[in-house]
Short mmCIF file of C-alpha atoms and ligand atoms in Angstrom, two decimals:
data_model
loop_
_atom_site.label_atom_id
_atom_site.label_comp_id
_atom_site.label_asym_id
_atom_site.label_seq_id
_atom_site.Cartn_x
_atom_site.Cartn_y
_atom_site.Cartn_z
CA UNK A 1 64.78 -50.26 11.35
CA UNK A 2 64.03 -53.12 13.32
CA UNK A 3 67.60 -53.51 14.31
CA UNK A 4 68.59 -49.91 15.51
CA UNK A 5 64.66 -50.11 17.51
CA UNK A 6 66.44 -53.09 19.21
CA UNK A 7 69.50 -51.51 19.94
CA UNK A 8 67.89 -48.25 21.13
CA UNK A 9 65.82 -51.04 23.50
CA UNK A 10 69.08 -53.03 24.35
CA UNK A 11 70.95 -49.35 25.41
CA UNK A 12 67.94 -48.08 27.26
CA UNK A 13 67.90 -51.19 30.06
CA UNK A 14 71.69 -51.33 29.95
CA UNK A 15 71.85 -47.86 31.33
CA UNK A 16 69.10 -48.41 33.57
CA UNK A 17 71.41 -51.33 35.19
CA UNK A 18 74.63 -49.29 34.93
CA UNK A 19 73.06 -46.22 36.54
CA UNK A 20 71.78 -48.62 39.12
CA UNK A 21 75.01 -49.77 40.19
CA UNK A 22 76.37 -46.39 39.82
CA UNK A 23 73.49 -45.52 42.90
CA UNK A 24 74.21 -48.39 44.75
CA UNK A 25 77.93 -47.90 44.17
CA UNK A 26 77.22 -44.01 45.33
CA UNK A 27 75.29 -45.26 48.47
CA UNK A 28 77.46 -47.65 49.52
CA UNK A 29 80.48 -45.66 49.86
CA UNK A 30 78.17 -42.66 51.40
CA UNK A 31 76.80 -44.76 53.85
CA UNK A 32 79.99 -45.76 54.91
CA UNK A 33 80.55 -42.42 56.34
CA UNK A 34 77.46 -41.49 57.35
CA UNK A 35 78.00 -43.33 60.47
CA UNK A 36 80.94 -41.41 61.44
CA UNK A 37 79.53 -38.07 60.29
CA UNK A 38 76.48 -38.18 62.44
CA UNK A 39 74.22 -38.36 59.40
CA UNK A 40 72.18 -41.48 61.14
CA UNK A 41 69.21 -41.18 63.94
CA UNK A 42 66.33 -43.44 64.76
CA UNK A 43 62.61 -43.04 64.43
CA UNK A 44 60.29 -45.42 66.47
CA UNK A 45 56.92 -46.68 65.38
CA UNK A 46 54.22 -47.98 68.61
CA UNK A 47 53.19 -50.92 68.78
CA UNK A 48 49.65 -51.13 70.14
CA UNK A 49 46.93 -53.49 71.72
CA UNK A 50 43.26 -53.49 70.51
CA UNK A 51 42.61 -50.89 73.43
CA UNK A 52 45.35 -48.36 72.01
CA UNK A 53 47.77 -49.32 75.02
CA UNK A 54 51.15 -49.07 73.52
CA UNK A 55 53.25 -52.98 74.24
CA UNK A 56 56.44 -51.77 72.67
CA UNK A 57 57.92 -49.86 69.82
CA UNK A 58 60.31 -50.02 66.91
CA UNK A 59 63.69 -48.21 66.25
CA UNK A 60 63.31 -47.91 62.82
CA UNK A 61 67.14 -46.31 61.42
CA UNK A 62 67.12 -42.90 59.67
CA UNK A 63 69.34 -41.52 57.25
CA UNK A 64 69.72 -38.25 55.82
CA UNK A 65 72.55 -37.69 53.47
CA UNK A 66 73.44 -33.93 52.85
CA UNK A 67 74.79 -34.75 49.65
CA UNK A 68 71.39 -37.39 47.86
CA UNK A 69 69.20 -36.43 51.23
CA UNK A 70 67.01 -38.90 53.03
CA UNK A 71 67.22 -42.64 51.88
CA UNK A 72 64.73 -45.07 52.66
CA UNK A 73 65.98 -48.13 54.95
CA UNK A 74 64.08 -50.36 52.50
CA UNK A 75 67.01 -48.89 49.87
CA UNK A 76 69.87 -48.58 51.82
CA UNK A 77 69.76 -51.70 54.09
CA UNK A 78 69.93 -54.11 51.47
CA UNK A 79 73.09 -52.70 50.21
CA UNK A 80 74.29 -52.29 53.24
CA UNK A 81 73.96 -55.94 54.16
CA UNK A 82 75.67 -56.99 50.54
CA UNK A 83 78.83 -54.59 51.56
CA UNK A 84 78.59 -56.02 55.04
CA UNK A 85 78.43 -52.68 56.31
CA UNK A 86 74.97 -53.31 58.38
CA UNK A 87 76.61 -55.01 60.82
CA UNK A 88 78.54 -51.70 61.79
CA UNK A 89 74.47 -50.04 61.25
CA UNK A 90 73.17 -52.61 63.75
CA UNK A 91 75.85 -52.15 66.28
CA UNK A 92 75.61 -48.59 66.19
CA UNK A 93 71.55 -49.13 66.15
CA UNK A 94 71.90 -51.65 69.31
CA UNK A 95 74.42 -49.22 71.11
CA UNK A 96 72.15 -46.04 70.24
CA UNK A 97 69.06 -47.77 71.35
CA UNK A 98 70.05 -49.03 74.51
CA UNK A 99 71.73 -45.55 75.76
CA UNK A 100 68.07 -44.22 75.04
CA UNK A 101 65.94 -46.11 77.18
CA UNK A 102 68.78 -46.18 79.84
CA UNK A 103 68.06 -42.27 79.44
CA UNK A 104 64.27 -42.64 79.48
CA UNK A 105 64.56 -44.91 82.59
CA UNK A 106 66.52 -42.45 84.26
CA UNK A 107 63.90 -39.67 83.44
CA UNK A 108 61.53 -41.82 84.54
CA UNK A 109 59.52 -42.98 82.12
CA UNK A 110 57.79 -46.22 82.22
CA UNK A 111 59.25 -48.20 79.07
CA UNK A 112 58.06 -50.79 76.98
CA UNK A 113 60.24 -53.06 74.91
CA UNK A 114 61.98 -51.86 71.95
CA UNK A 115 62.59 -53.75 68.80
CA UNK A 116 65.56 -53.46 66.60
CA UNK A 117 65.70 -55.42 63.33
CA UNK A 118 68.20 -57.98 62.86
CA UNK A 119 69.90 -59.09 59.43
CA UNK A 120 70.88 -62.77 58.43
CA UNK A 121 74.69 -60.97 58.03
CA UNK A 122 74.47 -59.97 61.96
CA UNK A 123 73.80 -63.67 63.35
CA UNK A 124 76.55 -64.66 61.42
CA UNK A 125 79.05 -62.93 63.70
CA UNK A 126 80.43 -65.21 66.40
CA UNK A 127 80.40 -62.07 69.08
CA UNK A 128 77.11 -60.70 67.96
CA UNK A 129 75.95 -62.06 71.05
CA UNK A 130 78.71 -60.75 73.23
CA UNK A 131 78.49 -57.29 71.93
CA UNK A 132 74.20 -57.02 72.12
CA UNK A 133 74.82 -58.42 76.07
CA UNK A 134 77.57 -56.07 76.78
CA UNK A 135 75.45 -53.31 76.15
CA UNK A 136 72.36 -54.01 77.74
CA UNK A 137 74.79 -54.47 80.76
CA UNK A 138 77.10 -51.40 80.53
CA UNK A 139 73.76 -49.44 80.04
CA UNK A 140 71.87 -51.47 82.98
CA UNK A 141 68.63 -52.42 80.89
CA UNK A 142 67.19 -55.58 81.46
CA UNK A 143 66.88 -58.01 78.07
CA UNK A 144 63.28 -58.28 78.19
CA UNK A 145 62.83 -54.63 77.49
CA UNK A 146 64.91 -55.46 73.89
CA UNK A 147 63.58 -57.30 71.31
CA UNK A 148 65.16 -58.73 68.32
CA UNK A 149 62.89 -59.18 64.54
CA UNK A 150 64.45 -61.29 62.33
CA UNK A 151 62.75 -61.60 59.16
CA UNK A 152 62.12 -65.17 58.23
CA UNK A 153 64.24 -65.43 55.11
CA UNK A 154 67.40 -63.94 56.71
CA UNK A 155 69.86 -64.80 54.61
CA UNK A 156 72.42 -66.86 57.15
CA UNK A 157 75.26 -68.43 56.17
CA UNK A 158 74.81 -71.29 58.95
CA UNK A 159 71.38 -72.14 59.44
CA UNK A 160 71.84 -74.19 62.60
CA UNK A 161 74.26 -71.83 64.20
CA UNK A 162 71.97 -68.30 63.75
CA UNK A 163 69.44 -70.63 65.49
CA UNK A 164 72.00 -71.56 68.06
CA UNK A 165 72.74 -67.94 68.39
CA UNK A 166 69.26 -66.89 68.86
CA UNK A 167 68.42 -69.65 71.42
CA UNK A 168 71.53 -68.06 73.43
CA UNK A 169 70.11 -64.85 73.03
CA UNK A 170 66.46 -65.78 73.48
CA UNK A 171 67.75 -67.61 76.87
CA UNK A 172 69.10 -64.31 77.98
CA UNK A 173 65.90 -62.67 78.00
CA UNK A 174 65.36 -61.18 75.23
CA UNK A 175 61.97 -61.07 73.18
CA UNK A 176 62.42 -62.96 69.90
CA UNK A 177 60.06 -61.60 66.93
CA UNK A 178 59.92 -63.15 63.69
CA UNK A 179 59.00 -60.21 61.31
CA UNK A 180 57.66 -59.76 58.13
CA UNK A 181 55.94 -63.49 58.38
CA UNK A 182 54.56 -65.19 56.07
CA UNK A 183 56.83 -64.01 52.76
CA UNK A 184 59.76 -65.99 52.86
CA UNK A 185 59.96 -70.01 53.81
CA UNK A 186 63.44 -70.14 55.70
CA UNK A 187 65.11 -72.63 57.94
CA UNK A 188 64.11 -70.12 60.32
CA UNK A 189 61.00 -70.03 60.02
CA UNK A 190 60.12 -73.46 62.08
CA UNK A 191 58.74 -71.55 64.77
CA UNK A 192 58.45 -75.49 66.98
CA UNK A 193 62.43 -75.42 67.25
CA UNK A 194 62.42 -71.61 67.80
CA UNK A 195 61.97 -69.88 71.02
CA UNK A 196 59.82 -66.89 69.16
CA UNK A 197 57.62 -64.98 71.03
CA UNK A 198 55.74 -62.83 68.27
CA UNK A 199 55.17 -63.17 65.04
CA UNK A 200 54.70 -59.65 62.96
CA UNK A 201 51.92 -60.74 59.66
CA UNK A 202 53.77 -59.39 56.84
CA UNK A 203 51.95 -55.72 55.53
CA UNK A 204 50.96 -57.64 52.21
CA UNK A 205 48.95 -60.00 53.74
CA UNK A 206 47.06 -56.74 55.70
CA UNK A 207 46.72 -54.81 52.97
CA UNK A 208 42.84 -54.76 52.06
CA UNK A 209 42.19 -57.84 54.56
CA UNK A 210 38.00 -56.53 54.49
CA UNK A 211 37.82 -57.53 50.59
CA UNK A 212 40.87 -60.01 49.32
CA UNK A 213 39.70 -63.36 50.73
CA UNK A 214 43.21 -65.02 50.14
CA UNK A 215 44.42 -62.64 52.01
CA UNK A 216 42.05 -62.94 55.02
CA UNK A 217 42.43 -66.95 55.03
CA UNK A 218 46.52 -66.37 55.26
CA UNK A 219 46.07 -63.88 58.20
CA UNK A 220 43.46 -66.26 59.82
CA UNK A 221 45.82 -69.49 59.09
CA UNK A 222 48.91 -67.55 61.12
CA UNK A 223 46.72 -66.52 63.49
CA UNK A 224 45.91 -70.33 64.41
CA UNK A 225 49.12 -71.13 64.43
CA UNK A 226 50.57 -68.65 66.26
CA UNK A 227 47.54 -69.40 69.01
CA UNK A 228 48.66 -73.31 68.71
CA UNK A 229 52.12 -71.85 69.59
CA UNK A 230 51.13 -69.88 72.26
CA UNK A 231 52.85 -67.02 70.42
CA UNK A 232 51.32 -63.64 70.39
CA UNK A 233 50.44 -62.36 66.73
CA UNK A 234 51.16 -58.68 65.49
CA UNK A 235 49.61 -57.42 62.01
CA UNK A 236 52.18 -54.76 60.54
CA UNK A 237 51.92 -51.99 57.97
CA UNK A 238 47.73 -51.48 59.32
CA UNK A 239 46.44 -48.21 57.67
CA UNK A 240 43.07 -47.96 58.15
CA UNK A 241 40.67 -49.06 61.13
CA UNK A 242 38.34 -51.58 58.96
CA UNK A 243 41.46 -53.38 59.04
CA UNK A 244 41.80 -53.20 63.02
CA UNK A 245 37.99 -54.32 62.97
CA UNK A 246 38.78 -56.82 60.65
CA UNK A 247 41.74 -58.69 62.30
CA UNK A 248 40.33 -58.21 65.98
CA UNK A 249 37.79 -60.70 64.98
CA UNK A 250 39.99 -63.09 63.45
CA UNK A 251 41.75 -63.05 66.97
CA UNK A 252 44.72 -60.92 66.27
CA UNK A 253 45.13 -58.61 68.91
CA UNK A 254 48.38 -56.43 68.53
CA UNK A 255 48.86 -53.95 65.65
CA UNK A 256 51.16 -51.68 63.78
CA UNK A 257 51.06 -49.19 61.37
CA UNK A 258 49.92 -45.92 59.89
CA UNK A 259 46.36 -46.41 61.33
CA UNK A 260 47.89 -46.01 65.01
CA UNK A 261 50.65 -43.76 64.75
CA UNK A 262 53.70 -43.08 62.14
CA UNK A 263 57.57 -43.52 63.02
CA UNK A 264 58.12 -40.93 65.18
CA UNK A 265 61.15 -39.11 66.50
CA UNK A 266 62.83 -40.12 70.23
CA UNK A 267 61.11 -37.01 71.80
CA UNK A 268 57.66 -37.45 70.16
CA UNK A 269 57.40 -41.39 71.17
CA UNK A 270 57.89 -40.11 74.58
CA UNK A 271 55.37 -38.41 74.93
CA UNK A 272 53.34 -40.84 74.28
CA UNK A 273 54.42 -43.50 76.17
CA UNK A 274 54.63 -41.17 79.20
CA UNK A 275 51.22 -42.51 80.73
CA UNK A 276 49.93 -38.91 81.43
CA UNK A 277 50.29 -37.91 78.08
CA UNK A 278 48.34 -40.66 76.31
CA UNK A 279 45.47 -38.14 75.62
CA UNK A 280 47.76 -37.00 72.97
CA UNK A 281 47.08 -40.02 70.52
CA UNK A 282 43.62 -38.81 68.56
CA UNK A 283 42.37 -40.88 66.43
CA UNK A 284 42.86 -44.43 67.57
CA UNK A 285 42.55 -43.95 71.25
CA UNK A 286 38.91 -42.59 71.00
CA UNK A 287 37.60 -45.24 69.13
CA UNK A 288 39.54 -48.11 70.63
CA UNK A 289 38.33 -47.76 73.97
CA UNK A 290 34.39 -48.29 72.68
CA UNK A 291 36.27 -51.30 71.11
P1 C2E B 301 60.10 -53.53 58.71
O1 C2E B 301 61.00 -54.05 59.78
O2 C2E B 301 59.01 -54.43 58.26
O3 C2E B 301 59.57 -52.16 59.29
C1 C2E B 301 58.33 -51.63 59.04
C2 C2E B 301 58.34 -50.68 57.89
O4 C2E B 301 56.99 -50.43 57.49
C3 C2E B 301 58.91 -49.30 58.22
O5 C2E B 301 59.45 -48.74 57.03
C4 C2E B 301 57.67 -48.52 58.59
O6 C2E B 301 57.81 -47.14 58.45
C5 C2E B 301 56.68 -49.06 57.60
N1 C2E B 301 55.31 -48.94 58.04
C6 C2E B 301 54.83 -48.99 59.29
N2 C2E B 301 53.51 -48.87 59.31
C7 C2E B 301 53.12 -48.75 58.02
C8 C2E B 301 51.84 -48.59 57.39
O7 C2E B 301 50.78 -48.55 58.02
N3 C2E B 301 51.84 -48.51 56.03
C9 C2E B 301 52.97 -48.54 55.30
N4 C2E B 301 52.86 -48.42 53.98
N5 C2E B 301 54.19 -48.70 55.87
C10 C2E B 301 54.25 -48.81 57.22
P2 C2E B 301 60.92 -48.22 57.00
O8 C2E B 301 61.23 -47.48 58.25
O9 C2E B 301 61.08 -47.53 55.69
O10 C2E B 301 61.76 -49.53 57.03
C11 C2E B 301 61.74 -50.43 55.95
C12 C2E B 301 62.49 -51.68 56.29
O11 C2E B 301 63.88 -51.37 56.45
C13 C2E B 301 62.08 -52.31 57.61
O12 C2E B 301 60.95 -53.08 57.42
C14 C2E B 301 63.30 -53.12 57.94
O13 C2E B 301 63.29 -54.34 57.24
C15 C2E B 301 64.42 -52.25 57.40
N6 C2E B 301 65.01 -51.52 58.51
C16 C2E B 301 64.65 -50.34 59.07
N7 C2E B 301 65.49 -50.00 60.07
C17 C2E B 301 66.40 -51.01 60.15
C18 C2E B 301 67.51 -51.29 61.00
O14 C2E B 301 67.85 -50.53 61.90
N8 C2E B 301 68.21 -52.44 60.76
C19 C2E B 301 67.85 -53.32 59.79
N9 C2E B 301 68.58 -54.42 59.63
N10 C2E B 301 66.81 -53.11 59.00
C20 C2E B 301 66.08 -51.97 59.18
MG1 MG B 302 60.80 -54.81 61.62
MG1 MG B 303 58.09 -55.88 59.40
MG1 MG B 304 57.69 -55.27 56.45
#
């Protein structure tokens, strides 16, 4: 009995893996023409100040498959960046995103920086650089109105080179984020040999800030550094407004998350950065301004 209960166990978790690969196997080679069947857009997320002013946004990438429908990012872009296909996704991301605000601009809206998210495979590429520049040029948008996350455990091949690249790139003008801080201990993540200019507080350490004390002394630790540093501090994935409360008095002034305002689509986050249609936001605007 004990043996075939084994077995049965032993098959079970074996499928489980096989089926796994099977999906990632599917997704891969989906993915891989998604980009030339137009199956890929781009949602953007606010980023706001205490006040409810918006300081930026970001593209967050969007795909819906008409054969296995909408995939997360957090699914796909991890296989992506084991097949090597994300660095086709960010190029088409870093092309898409810089013909849109050369399109806002030219409606005449007033922008604020947008921030695409970088992976470890991307800084890898010795014209990474060359291709990002040339399209903030062909498109006429100045660097400062781009910014670049990174998380801190990108996974690099060459350490000292990504940080070479990123200096370049930083020197260029444009705004250098490290996101999701705070998870992952990474040669990038010595933020004195690192021209960074925010640091996003990983959603985990946000998460329930009023009540888990470890939490709150992690938030409050990155927040003094970040102040040492001169380096403006963002708290992502912030749901509720005890949270905003909450991290305004540890001295964190710049949020993100469901609390504010969802991903939204390209017409949607136009609106709402289009000053005469701020009245639009509900929730967060009211209160923030007796804030
Ligand atoms: P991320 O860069 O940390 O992006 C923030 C993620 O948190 C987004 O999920 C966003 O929808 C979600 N989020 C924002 N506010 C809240 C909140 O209040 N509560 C909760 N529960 N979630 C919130 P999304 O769009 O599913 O993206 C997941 C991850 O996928 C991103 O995490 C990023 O690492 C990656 N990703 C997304 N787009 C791209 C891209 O174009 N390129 C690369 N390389 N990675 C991307
Ligand atoms: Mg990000
Ligand atoms: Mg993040
Ligand atoms: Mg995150």
């Amino acid at each position: 009995h004990a043996v075939t209960d084994n077995d049965a166990v032993i098959n079970y978790y074996e499928m489980g893996s096989q089926q796994r690969f099977i999906e990632h196997q599917e997704i891969s080679i989906l993915l891989n023409e998604a980009l030339s069947n137009d199956e890929l857009y781009v949602d953007y997320q606010p980023k706001v100040r205490g006040d409810g002013s918006i300081i930026g946004m970001e593209a967050l990438l969007r795909w819906s498959s008409p054969i296995i429908g909408g995939v997360s990012p957090g699914v796909f872009i991890p296989i992506a960046e084991q097949s090597g296909l994300v660095l086709r996704l960010t190029r088409w991301l870093v092309n898409h995103v810089c013909i849109q605000i050369r399109q806002w601009e030219d409606e005449g809206l007033d922008i604020v920086p947008v921030a695409i998210n970088i992976s470890g495979p991307d800084l890898d590429q010795a014209d990474f650089k060359k291709y990002l520049i040339n399209c903030v040029v062909e498109q006429n948008i100045k660097p400062h109105f781009i910014e670049l996350e990174l998380t801190e455990s990108a996974k690099t091949q060459n350490i000292p080179d990504a940080i070479a690249t990123v200096q370049y790139l930083a020197s260029f003008g444009f705004c250098i984020t490290l996101d999701d801080f705070g998870v992952g201990y990474s040669g990038l993540s010595k933020l004195t040999n690192f021209p960074v200019q925010r640091v996003k507080i990983d959603r985990q350490f946000i998460t329930n800030i009023q009540s888990d004390a470890k939490n709150a002394q992690v938030v409050e630790a990155i927040v003094a550094m970040c102040k040492v540093f001169k380096i403006d501090v963002l708290a992502e994935g912030v749901e509720d407004l005890r949270e905003v409360d909450c991290l305004l008095e540890m001295g964190c002034k710049s949020f993100q998350g469901f609390a504010f305002a969802r991903p939204m689509s390209r017409r949607s986050i136009a609106k709402l950065i289009d000053k005469t249609q701020m009245p639009n936001v509900k929730l967060p605007l009211k209160r923030q301004n007796k804030i």
